PDB file of N, CA and C in Angstrom:
ATOM      1  N   ALA A1360      60.775 100.517 116.196  1.00 88.00           N
ATOM      2  CA  ALA A1360      59.814 100.916 115.175  1.00 88.00           C
ATOM      3  C   ALA A1360      59.871 102.434 114.956  1.00 88.00           C
ATOM      4  N   GLY A1361      60.014 103.176 116.058  1.00 93.00           N
ATOM      5  CA  GLY A1361      60.085 104.635 115.947  1.00 93.00           C
ATOM      6  C   GLY A1361      61.327 105.088 115.210  1.00 93.00           C
ATOM      7  N   ALA A1362      62.445 104.435 115.495  1.00 95.00           N
ATOM      8  CA  ALA A1362      63.699 104.789 114.818  1.00 95.00           C
ATOM      9  C   ALA A1362      63.597 104.493 113.325  1.00 95.00           C
ATOM     10  N   LEU A1363      62.969 103.389 112.994  1.00 96.00           N
ATOM     11  CA  LEU A1363      62.818 103.045 111.586  1.00 96.00           C
ATOM     12  C   LEU A1363      61.960 104.081 110.866  1.00 96.00           C
ATOM     13  N   ARG A1364      60.872 104.495 111.478  1.00 96.00           N
ATOM     14  CA  ARG A1364      60.027 105.536 110.869  1.00 96.00           C
ATOM     15  C   ARG A1364      60.807 106.839 110.701  1.00 96.00           C
ATOM     16  N   ALA A1365      61.602 107.181 111.710  1.00 97.00           N
ATOM     17  CA  ALA A1365      62.373 108.426 111.650  1.00 97.00           C
ATOM     18  C   ALA A1365      63.377 108.396 110.500  1.00 97.00           C
ATOM     19  N   PHE A1366      64.093 107.294 110.361  1.00 97.00           N
ATOM     20  CA  PHE A1366      65.103 107.226 109.302  1.00 97.00           C
ATOM     21  C   PHE A1366      64.478 106.990 107.930  1.00 97.00           C
ATOM     22  N   ASP A1367      63.289 106.374 107.881  1.00 97.00           N
ATOM     23  CA  ASP A1367      62.548 106.321 106.618  1.00 97.00           C
ATOM     24  C   ASP A1367      62.288 107.751 106.137  1.00 97.00           C
ATOM     25  N   ALA A1368      61.878 108.607 107.069  1.00 97.00           N
ATOM     26  CA  ALA A1368      61.591 110.004 106.719  1.00 97.00           C
ATOM     27  C   ALA A1368      62.858 110.725 106.270  1.00 97.00           C
ATOM     28  N   VAL A1369      63.976 110.455 106.932  1.00 97.00           N
ATOM     29  CA  VAL A1369      65.239 111.103 106.560  1.00 97.00           C
ATOM     30  C   VAL A1369      65.626 110.734 105.134  1.00 97.00           C
ATOM     31  N   VAL A1370      65.604 109.432 104.809  1.00 98.00           N
ATOM     32  CA  VAL A1370      66.044 109.034 103.469  1.00 98.00           C
ATOM     33  C   VAL A1370      65.034 109.459 102.397  1.00 98.00           C
ATOM     34  N   GLU A1371      63.784 109.606 102.784  1.00 97.00           N
ATOM     35  CA  GLU A1371      62.796 110.092 101.824  1.00 97.00           C
ATOM     36  C   GLU A1371      62.997 111.571 101.530  1.00 97.00           C
ATOM     37  N   ARG A1372      63.262 112.338 102.581  1.00 98.00           N
ATOM     38  CA  ARG A1372      63.412 113.790 102.409  1.00 98.00           C
ATOM     39  C   ARG A1372      64.774 114.198 101.872  1.00 98.00           C
ATOM     40  N   ARG A1373      65.808 113.471 102.279  1.00 97.00           N
ATOM     41  CA  ARG A1373      67.178 113.838 101.883  1.00 97.00           C
ATOM     42  C   ARG A1373      67.944 112.593 101.416  1.00 97.00           C
ATOM     43  N   PRO A1374      67.553 112.031 100.289  1.00 97.00           N
ATOM     44  CA  PRO A1374      68.190 110.785  99.830  1.00 97.00           C
ATOM     45  C   PRO A1374      69.669 110.936  99.489  1.00 97.00           C
ATOM     46  N   GLU A1375      70.131 112.167  99.371  1.00 98.00           N
ATOM     47  CA  GLU A1375      71.546 112.387  99.048  1.00 98.00           C
ATOM     48  C   GLU A1375      72.448 112.334 100.280  1.00 98.00           C
ATOM     49  N   LEU A1376      71.869 112.204 101.468  1.00 97.00           N
ATOM     50  CA  LEU A1376      72.660 112.159 102.705  1.00 97.00           C
ATOM     51  C   LEU A1376      73.022 110.718 103.049  1.00 97.00           C
ATOM     52  N   ALA A1377      74.286 110.405 102.932  1.00 98.00           N
ATOM     53  CA  ALA A1377      74.751 109.039 103.202  1.00 98.00           C
ATOM     54  C   ALA A1377      74.425 108.594 104.624  1.00 98.00           C
ATOM     55  N   GLU A1378      74.528 109.499 105.573  1.00 97.00           N
ATOM     56  CA  GLU A1378      74.353 109.095 106.972  1.00 97.00           C
ATOM     57  C   GLU A1378      72.921 108.677 107.285  1.00 97.00           C
ATOM     58  N   GLY A1379      71.948 109.222 106.590  1.00 97.00           N
ATOM     59  CA  GLY A1379      70.566 108.773 106.787  1.00 97.00           C
ATOM     60  C   GLY A1379      70.415 107.302 106.411  1.00 97.00           C
ATOM     61  N   TRP A1380      70.992 106.934 105.276  1.00 98.00           N
ATOM     62  CA  TRP A1380      70.954 105.541 104.841  1.00 98.00           C
ATOM     63  C   TRP A1380      71.721 104.646 105.807  1.00 98.00           C
ATOM     64  N   ASN A1381      72.868 105.136 106.273  1.00 98.00           N
ATOM     65  CA  ASN A1381      73.667 104.337 107.190  1.00 98.00           C
ATOM     66  C   ASN A1381      72.938 104.094 108.512  1.00 98.00           C
ATOM     67  N   LYS A1382      72.302 105.120 109.027  1.00 98.00           N
ATOM     68  CA  LYS A1382      71.576 104.953 110.291  1.00 98.00           C
ATOM     69  C   LYS A1382      70.395 104.008 110.125  1.00 98.00           C
ATOM     70  N   ARG A1383      69.698 104.109 109.000  1.00 98.00           N
ATOM     71  CA  ARG A1383      68.584 103.180 108.781  1.00 98.00           C
ATOM     72  C   ARG A1383      69.118 101.760 108.615  1.00 98.00           C
ATOM     73  N   ALA A1384      70.275 101.610 107.981  1.00 98.00           N
ATOM     74  CA  ALA A1384      70.902 100.288 107.870  1.00 98.00           C
ATOM     75  C   ALA A1384      71.178  99.706 109.252  1.00 98.00           C
ATOM     76  N   THR A1385      71.608 100.552 110.174  1.00 97.00           N
ATOM     77  CA  THR A1385      71.868 100.105 111.545  1.00 97.00           C
ATOM     78  C   THR A1385      70.584  99.631 112.210  1.00 97.00           C
ATOM     79  N   VAL A1386      69.508 100.370 112.021  1.00 98.00           N
ATOM     80  CA  VAL A1386      68.218  99.962 112.582  1.00 98.00           C
ATOM     81  C   VAL A1386      67.813  98.608 112.002  1.00 98.00           C
ATOM     82  N   PHE A1387      67.904  98.454 110.692  1.00 98.00           N
ATOM     83  CA  PHE A1387      67.568  97.175 110.075  1.00 98.00           C
ATOM     84  C   PHE A1387      68.430  96.045 110.645  1.00 98.00           C
ATOM     85  N   PHE A1388      69.712  96.329 110.864  1.00 98.00           N
ATOM     86  CA  PHE A1388      70.602  95.314 111.427  1.00 98.00           C
ATOM     87  C   PHE A1388      70.098  94.872 112.803  1.00 98.00           C
ATOM     88  N   TYR A1389      69.768  95.835 113.655  1.00 97.00           N
ATOM     89  CA  TYR A1389      69.276  95.488 114.994  1.00 97.00           C
ATOM     90  C   TYR A1389      67.943  94.755 114.946  1.00 97.00           C
ATOM     91  N   LEU A1390      67.175  94.972 113.882  1.00 97.00           N
ATOM     92  CA  LEU A1390      65.915  94.250 113.699  1.00 97.00           C
ATOM     93  C   LEU A1390      66.139  92.883 113.044  1.00 97.00           C
ATOM     94  N   ARG A1391      67.398  92.558 112.800  1.00 97.00           N
ATOM     95  CA  ARG A1391      67.813  91.310 112.152  1.00 97.00           C
ATOM     96  C   ARG A1391      67.297  91.187 110.711  1.00 97.00           C
ATOM     97  N   ASN A1392      67.055  92.315 110.087  1.00 97.00           N
ATOM     98  CA  ASN A1392      66.680  92.341 108.675  1.00 97.00           C
ATOM     99  C   ASN A1392      67.964  92.662 107.905  1.00 97.00           C
ATOM    100  N   TYR A1393      68.821  91.643 107.788  1.00 98.00           N
ATOM    101  CA  TYR A1393      70.160  91.843 107.246  1.00 98.00           C
ATOM    102  C   TYR A1393      70.149  92.223 105.767  1.00 98.00           C
ATOM    103  N   GLU A1394      69.216  91.688 105.006  1.00 98.00           N
ATOM    104  CA  GLU A1394      69.151  92.030 103.591  1.00 98.00           C
ATOM    105  C   GLU A1394      68.835  93.515 103.400  1.00 98.00           C
ATOM    106  N   ALA A1395      67.869  94.019 104.169  1.00 98.00           N
ATOM    107  CA  ALA A1395      67.535  95.448 104.079  1.00 98.00           C
ATOM    108  C   ALA A1395      68.703  96.300 104.558  1.00 98.00           C
ATOM    109  N   SER A1396      69.380  95.836 105.591  1.00 98.00           N
ATOM    110  CA  SER A1396      70.546  96.554 106.096  1.00 98.00           C
ATOM    111  C   SER A1396      71.609  96.659 105.009  1.00 98.00           C
ATOM    112  N   ILE A1397      71.882  95.556 104.346  1.00 98.00           N
ATOM    113  CA  ILE A1397      72.887  95.544 103.287  1.00 98.00           C
ATOM    114  C   ILE A1397      72.473  96.462 102.142  1.00 98.00           C
ATOM    115  N   GLY A1398      71.204  96.471 101.805  1.00 98.00           N
ATOM    116  CA  GLY A1398      70.730  97.369 100.749  1.00 98.00           C
ATOM    117  C   GLY A1398      70.996  98.825 101.078  1.00 98.00           C
ATOM    118  N   ASP A1399      70.718  99.213 102.329  1.00 98.00           N
ATOM    119  CA  ASP A1399      70.971 100.597 102.727  1.00 98.00           C
ATOM    120  C   ASP A1399      72.461 100.886 102.845  1.00 98.00           C
ATOM    121  N   ILE A1400      73.234  99.901 103.231  1.00 98.00           N
ATOM    122  CA  ILE A1400      74.686 100.094 103.291  1.00 98.00           C
ATOM    123  C   ILE A1400      75.230 100.333 101.883  1.00 98.00           C
ATOM    124  N   LYS A1401      74.726  99.584 100.927  1.00 98.00           N
ATOM    125  CA  LYS A1401      75.182  99.783  99.548  1.00 98.00           C
ATOM    126  C   LYS A1401      74.847 101.183  99.062  1.00 98.00           C
ATOM    127  N   ARG A1402      73.698 101.690  99.451  1.00 98.00           N
ATOM    128  CA  ARG A1402      73.327 103.063  99.084  1.00 98.00           C
ATOM    129  C   ARG A1402      74.264 104.060  99.773  1.00 98.00           C
ATOM    130  N   THR A1403      74.549 103.804 101.054  1.00 98.00           N
ATOM    131  CA  THR A1403      75.488 104.650 101.797  1.00 98.00           C
ATOM    132  C   THR A1403      76.828 104.717 101.072  1.00 98.00           C
ATOM    133  N   LEU A1404      77.340 103.553 100.688  1.00 98.00           N
ATOM    134  CA  LEU A1404      78.651 103.483 100.049  1.00 98.00           C
ATOM    135  C   LEU A1404      78.647 104.065  98.642  1.00 98.00           C
ATOM    136  N   ALA A1405      77.513 104.025  97.973  1.00 98.00           N
ATOM    137  CA  ALA A1405      77.420 104.679  96.663  1.00 98.00           C
ATOM    138  C   ALA A1405      77.560 106.190  96.825  1.00 98.00           C
ATOM    139  N   LEU A1406      77.036 106.704  97.921  1.00 98.00           N
ATOM    140  CA  LEU A1406      77.117 108.143  98.189  1.00 98.00           C
ATOM    141  C   LEU A1406      78.444 108.545  98.829  1.00 98.00           C
ATOM    142  N   GLU A1407      79.002 107.656  99.662  1.00 98.00           N
ATOM    143  CA  GLU A1407      80.252 107.944 100.376  1.00 98.00           C
ATOM    144  C   GLU A1407      81.079 106.656 100.455  1.00 98.00           C
ATOM    145  N   PRO A1408      81.875 106.377  99.416  1.00 97.00           N
ATOM    146  CA  PRO A1408      82.619 105.111  99.359  1.00 97.00           C
ATOM    147  C   PRO A1408      83.602 104.886 100.503  1.00 97.00           C
ATOM    148  N   ARG A1409      84.028 105.950 101.166  1.00 97.00           N
ATOM    149  CA  ARG A1409      85.007 105.812 102.250  1.00 97.00           C
ATOM    150  C   ARG A1409      84.338 105.792 103.638  1.00 97.00           C
ATOM    151  N   HIS A1410      83.080 105.467 103.690  1.00 98.00           N
ATOM    152  CA  HIS A1410      82.350 105.422 104.960  1.00 98.00           C
ATOM    153  C   HIS A1410      82.736 104.126 105.685  1.00 98.00           C
ATOM    154  N   PHE A1411      83.757 104.213 106.533  1.00 98.00           N
ATOM    155  CA  PHE A1411      84.286 103.003 107.167  1.00 98.00           C
ATOM    156  C   PHE A1411      83.297 102.367 108.139  1.00 98.00           C
ATOM    157  N   GLY A1412      82.409 103.155 108.707  1.00 97.00           N
ATOM    158  CA  GLY A1412      81.374 102.590 109.566  1.00 97.00           C
ATOM    159  C   GLY A1412      80.413 101.721 108.771  1.00 97.00           C
ATOM    160  N   ALA A1413      80.057 102.176 107.580  1.00 98.00           N
ATOM    161  CA  ALA A1413      79.185 101.381 106.711  1.00 98.00           C
ATOM    162  C   ALA A1413      79.900 100.116 106.252  1.00 98.00           C
ATOM    163  N   LEU A1414      81.178 100.228 105.934  1.00 98.00           N
ATOM    164  CA  LEU A1414      81.938  99.046 105.535  1.00 98.00           C
ATOM    165  C   LEU A1414      81.997  98.030 106.669  1.00 98.00           C
ATOM    166  N   SER A1415      82.211  98.499 107.875  1.00 98.00           N
ATOM    167  CA  SER A1415      82.214  97.602 109.026  1.00 98.00           C
ATOM    168  C   SER A1415      80.834  96.988 109.240  1.00 98.00           C
ATOM    169  N   GLY A1416      79.798  97.797 109.100  1.00 98.00           N
ATOM    170  CA  GLY A1416      78.432  97.287 109.206  1.00 98.00           C
ATOM    171  C   GLY A1416      78.136  96.234 108.149  1.00 98.00           C
ATOM    172  N   LEU A1417      78.667  96.439 106.945  1.00 98.00           N
ATOM    173  CA  LEU A1417      78.513  95.455 105.885  1.00 98.00           C
ATOM    174  C   LEU A1417      79.168  94.139 106.291  1.00 98.00           C
ATOM    175  N   GLY A1418      80.328  94.245 106.922  1.00 98.00           N
ATOM    176  CA  GLY A1418      80.996  93.041 107.422  1.00 98.00           C
ATOM    177  C   GLY A1418      80.151  92.309 108.454  1.00 98.00           C
ATOM    178  N   LEU A1419      79.537  93.057 109.351  1.00 98.00           N
ATOM    179  CA  LEU A1419      78.694  92.433 110.377  1.00 98.00           C
ATOM    180  C   LEU A1419      77.455  91.781 109.763  1.00 98.00           C
ATOM    181  N   ALA A1420      76.813  92.476 108.831  1.00 98.00           N
ATOM    182  CA  ALA A1420      75.592  91.945 108.220  1.00 98.00           C
ATOM    183  C   ALA A1420      75.884  90.713 107.371  1.00 98.00           C
ATOM    184  N   THR A1421      76.958  90.752 106.603  1.00 98.00           N
ATOM    185  CA  THR A1421      77.277  89.587 105.773  1.00 98.00           C
ATOM    186  C   THR A1421      77.750  88.417 106.628  1.00 98.00           C
ATOM    187  N   THR A1422      78.391  88.692 107.751  1.00 98.00           N
ATOM    188  CA  THR A1422      78.731  87.629 108.696  1.00 98.00           C
ATOM    189  C   THR A1422      77.455  86.982 109.228  1.00 98.00           C
ATOM    190  N   ALA A1423      76.481  87.808 109.568  1.00 97.00           N
ATOM    191  CA  ALA A1423      75.218  87.284 110.093  1.00 97.00           C
ATOM    192  C   ALA A1423      74.519  86.390 109.071  1.00 97.00           C
ATOM    193  N   LEU A1424      74.730  86.653 107.792  1.00 98.00           N
ATOM    194  CA  LEU A1424      74.139  85.837 106.734  1.00 98.00           C
ATOM    195  C   LEU A1424      75.027  84.649 106.355  1.00 98.00           C
ATOM    196  N   GLY A1425      76.196  84.541 106.988  1.00 97.00           N
ATOM    197  CA  GLY A1425      77.092  83.417 106.729  1.00 97.00           C
ATOM    198  C   GLY A1425      77.981  83.574 105.516  1.00 97.00           C
ATOM    199  N   ASP A1426      78.100  84.777 104.999  1.00 97.00           N
ATOM    200  CA  ASP A1426      78.935  85.026 103.819  1.00 97.00           C
ATOM    201  C   ASP A1426      80.296  85.547 104.288  1.00 97.00           C
ATOM    202  N   ASP A1427      81.145  84.611 104.683  1.00 97.00           N
ATOM    203  CA  ASP A1427      82.445  84.974 105.253  1.00 97.00           C
ATOM    204  C   ASP A1427      83.346  85.716 104.282  1.00 97.00           C
ATOM    205  N   LYS A1428      83.316  85.352 103.015  1.00 97.00           N
ATOM    206  CA  LYS A1428      84.184  86.025 102.038  1.00 97.00           C
ATOM    207  C   LYS A1428      83.774  87.484 101.858  1.00 97.00           C
ATOM    208  N   ALA A1429      82.475  87.744 101.766  1.00 98.00           N
ATOM    209  CA  ALA A1429      82.005  89.127 101.643  1.00 98.00           C
ATOM    210  C   ALA A1429      82.308  89.906 102.917  1.00 98.00           C
ATOM    211  N   ALA A1430      82.171  89.254 104.057  1.00 98.00           N
ATOM    212  CA  ALA A1430      82.465  89.914 105.336  1.00 98.00           C
ATOM    213  C   ALA A1430      83.939  90.297 105.407  1.00 98.00           C
ATOM    214  N   LEU A1431      84.806  89.385 105.017  1.00 98.00           N
ATOM    215  CA  LEU A1431      86.239  89.665 105.022  1.00 98.00           C
ATOM    216  C   LEU A1431      86.563  90.858 104.128  1.00 98.00           C
ATOM    217  N   LYS A1432      85.993  90.860 102.935  1.00 98.00           N
ATOM    218  CA  LYS A1432      86.233  91.968 102.002  1.00 98.00           C
ATOM    219  C   LYS A1432      85.769  93.292 102.613  1.00 98.00           C
ATOM    220  N   ALA A1433      84.618  93.295 103.270  1.00 98.00           N
ATOM    221  CA  ALA A1433      84.083  94.518 103.865  1.00 98.00           C
ATOM    222  C   ALA A1433      84.969  95.012 105.011  1.00 98.00           C
ATOM    223  N   PHE A1434      85.361  94.109 105.896  1.00 98.00           N
ATOM    224  CA  PHE A1434      86.218  94.520 107.013  1.00 98.00           C
ATOM    225  C   PHE A1434      87.583  94.996 106.520  1.00 98.00           C
ATOM    226  N   GLU A1435      88.123  94.347 105.510  1.00 98.00           N
ATOM    227  CA  GLU A1435      89.397  94.805 104.931  1.00 98.00           C
ATOM    228  C   GLU A1435      89.231  96.194 104.334  1.00 98.00           C
ATOM    229  N   GLY A1436      88.103  96.429 103.674  1.00 98.00           N
ATOM    230  CA  GLY A1436      87.834  97.757 103.117  1.00 98.00           C
ATOM    231  C   GLY A1436      87.744  98.813 104.195  1.00 98.00           C
ATOM    232  N   ALA A1437      87.103  98.479 105.306  1.00 98.00           N
ATOM    233  CA  ALA A1437      87.004  99.422 106.420  1.00 98.00           C
ATOM    234  C   ALA A1437      88.389  99.775 106.950  1.00 98.00           C
ATOM    235  N   LEU A1438      89.250  98.767 107.040  1.00 98.00           N
ATOM    236  CA  LEU A1438      90.613  99.014 107.547  1.00 98.00           C
ATOM    237  C   LEU A1438      91.462  99.808 106.564  1.00 98.00           C
ATOM    238  N   GLU A1439      91.200  99.676 105.275  1.00 98.00           N
ATOM    239  CA  GLU A1439      91.930 100.482 104.294  1.00 98.00           C
ATOM    240  C   GLU A1439      91.629 101.964 104.497  1.00 98.00           C
ATOM    241  N   VAL A1440      90.386 102.259 104.826  1.00 98.00           N
ATOM    242  CA  VAL A1440      89.975 103.644 105.024  1.00 98.00           C
ATOM    243  C   VAL A1440      90.403 104.136 106.400  1.00 98.00           C
ATOM    244  N   ASN A1441      90.226 103.288 107.403  1.00 98.00           N
ATOM    245  CA  ASN A1441      90.558 103.668 108.778  1.00 98.00           C
ATOM    246  C   ASN A1441      91.280 102.502 109.450  1.00 98.00           C
ATOM    247  N   PRO A1442      92.601 102.534 109.477  1.00 97.00           N
ATOM    248  CA  PRO A1442      93.354 101.425 110.059  1.00 97.00           C
ATOM    249  C   PRO A1442      93.267 101.348 111.589  1.00 97.00           C
ATOM    250  N   HIS A1443      92.576 102.279 112.206  1.00 97.00           N
ATOM    251  CA  HIS A1443      92.483 102.325 113.665  1.00 97.00           C
ATOM    252  C   HIS A1443      91.155 101.758 114.152  1.00 97.00           C
ATOM    253  N   MET A1444      90.853 100.545 113.699  1.00 97.00           N
ATOM    254  CA  MET A1444      89.615  99.868 114.079  1.00 97.00           C
ATOM    255  C   MET A1444      89.963  98.475 114.606  1.00 97.00           C
ATOM    256  N   PRO A1445      90.247  98.366 115.901  1.00 97.00           N
ATOM    257  CA  PRO A1445      90.674  97.065 116.429  1.00 97.00           C
ATOM    258  C   PRO A1445      89.638  95.959 116.234  1.00 97.00           C
ATOM    259  N   HIS A1446      88.367  96.308 116.301  1.00 97.00           N
ATOM    260  CA  HIS A1446      87.326  95.298 116.105  1.00 97.00           C
ATOM    261  C   HIS A1446      87.395  94.731 114.684  1.00 97.00           C
ATOM    262  N   ALA A1447      87.528  95.598 113.705  1.00 98.00           N
ATOM    263  CA  ALA A1447      87.622  95.150 112.314  1.00 98.00           C
ATOM    264  C   ALA A1447      88.893  94.336 112.093  1.00 98.00           C
ATOM    265  N   ARG A1448      89.981  94.773 112.700  1.00 98.00           N
ATOM    266  CA  ARG A1448      91.244  94.039 112.562  1.00 98.00           C
ATOM    267  C   ARG A1448      91.103  92.616 113.118  1.00 98.00           C
ATOM    268  N   GLN A1449      90.433  92.492 114.256  1.00 97.00           N
ATOM    269  CA  GLN A1449      90.218  91.176 114.861  1.00 97.00           C
ATOM    270  C   GLN A1449      89.324  90.308 113.980  1.00 97.00           C
ATOM    271  N   ARG A1450      88.289  90.913 113.411  1.00 97.00           N
ATOM    272  CA  ARG A1450      87.385  90.153 112.542  1.00 97.00           C
ATOM    273  C   ARG A1450      88.117  89.670 111.287  1.00 97.00           C
ATOM    274  N   VAL A1451      88.994  90.507 110.730  1.00 98.00           N
ATOM    275  CA  VAL A1451      89.780  90.100 109.559  1.00 98.00           C
ATOM    276  C   VAL A1451      90.632  88.890 109.911  1.00 98.00           C
ATOM    277  N   LYS A1452      91.288  88.949 111.040  1.00 97.00           N
ATOM    278  CA  LYS A1452      92.142  87.837 111.479  1.00 97.00           C
ATOM    279  C   LYS A1452      91.316  86.557 111.628  1.00 97.00           C
ATOM    280  N   GLU A1453      90.187  86.655 112.286  1.00 96.00           N
ATOM    281  CA  GLU A1453      89.322  85.489 112.503  1.00 96.00           C
ATOM    282  C   GLU A1453      88.799  84.931 111.178  1.00 96.00           C
ATOM    283  N   LEU A1454      88.339  85.816 110.308  1.00 97.00           N
ATOM    284  CA  LEU A1454      87.770  85.368 109.041  1.00 97.00           C
ATOM    285  C   LEU A1454      88.829  84.755 108.128  1.00 97.00           C
ATOM    286  N   ARG A1455      90.025  85.330 108.089  1.00 96.00           N
ATOM    287  CA  ARG A1455      91.087  84.754 107.263  1.00 96.00           C
ATOM    288  C   ARG A1455      91.406  83.333 107.734  1.00 96.00           C
ATOM    289  N   THR A1456      91.461  83.148 109.041  1.00 95.00           N
ATOM    290  CA  THR A1456      91.721  81.818 109.590  1.00 95.00           C
ATOM    291  C   THR A1456      90.590  80.855 109.237  1.00 95.00           C
ATOM    292  N   LYS A1457      89.371  81.314 109.384  1.00 93.00           N
ATOM    293  CA  LYS A1457      88.201  80.483 109.099  1.00 93.00           C
ATOM    294  C   LYS A1457      88.133  80.100 107.624  1.00 93.00           C
ATOM    295  N   ILE A1458      88.333  81.078 106.743  1.00 92.00           N
ATOM    296  CA  ILE A1458      88.251  80.819 105.309  1.00 92.00           C
ATOM    297  C   ILE A1458      89.385  79.924 104.859  1.00 92.00           C
ATOM    298  N   LYS A1459      90.559  80.122 105.412  1.00 89.00           N
ATOM    299  CA  LYS A1459      91.721  79.311 105.045  1.00 89.00           C
ATOM    300  C   LYS A1459      91.463  77.846 105.390  1.00 89.00           C
ATOM    301  N   GLY A1460      90.739  77.581 106.456  1.00 80.00           N
ATOM    302  CA  GLY A1460      90.471  76.228 106.889  1.00 80.00           C
ATOM    303  C   GLY A1460      89.351  75.528 106.160  1.00 80.00           C
ATOM    304  N   LYS A1461      88.590  76.258 105.308  1.00 71.00           N
ATOM    305  CA  LYS A1461      87.467  75.655 104.580  1.00 71.00           C
ATOM    306  C   LYS A1461      87.955  74.938 103.340  1.00 71.00           C
ATOM    307  N   ARG A1462      87.269  73.868 103.027  1.00 60.00           N
ATOM    308  CA  ARG A1462      87.570  73.152 101.791  1.00 60.00           C
ATOM    309  C   ARG A1462      86.995  73.902 100.613  1.00 60.00           C
ATOM    310  N   ILE A1463      87.690  73.836  99.511  1.00 52.00           N
ATOM    311  CA  ILE A1463      87.238  74.508  98.283  1.00 52.00           C
ATOM    312  C   ILE A1463      86.415  73.551  97.459  1.00 52.00           C
TER     313      ILE A1463
END
């Protein structure tokens, strides 16, 4: 709760700072408020499109909501910006296998 209040204040005072939005998105994620997390991630990416941490976070949040296609796109985007993310690489591999096996 304290972290959420702190980052609420950051984004209110300095809405142009991508990292404030990203950190609040992380707090929302840990609170399992995935929709709010995704909203803040989108704001982060609007301010800093190459924020690979936000892209990875988007992959985690959309996975938590069961949106495998959006998660795959997010993790692939993170790897385009930073190819040195073994966790994202593993998630891409897993999601591609999972999506390939689903019926259309």
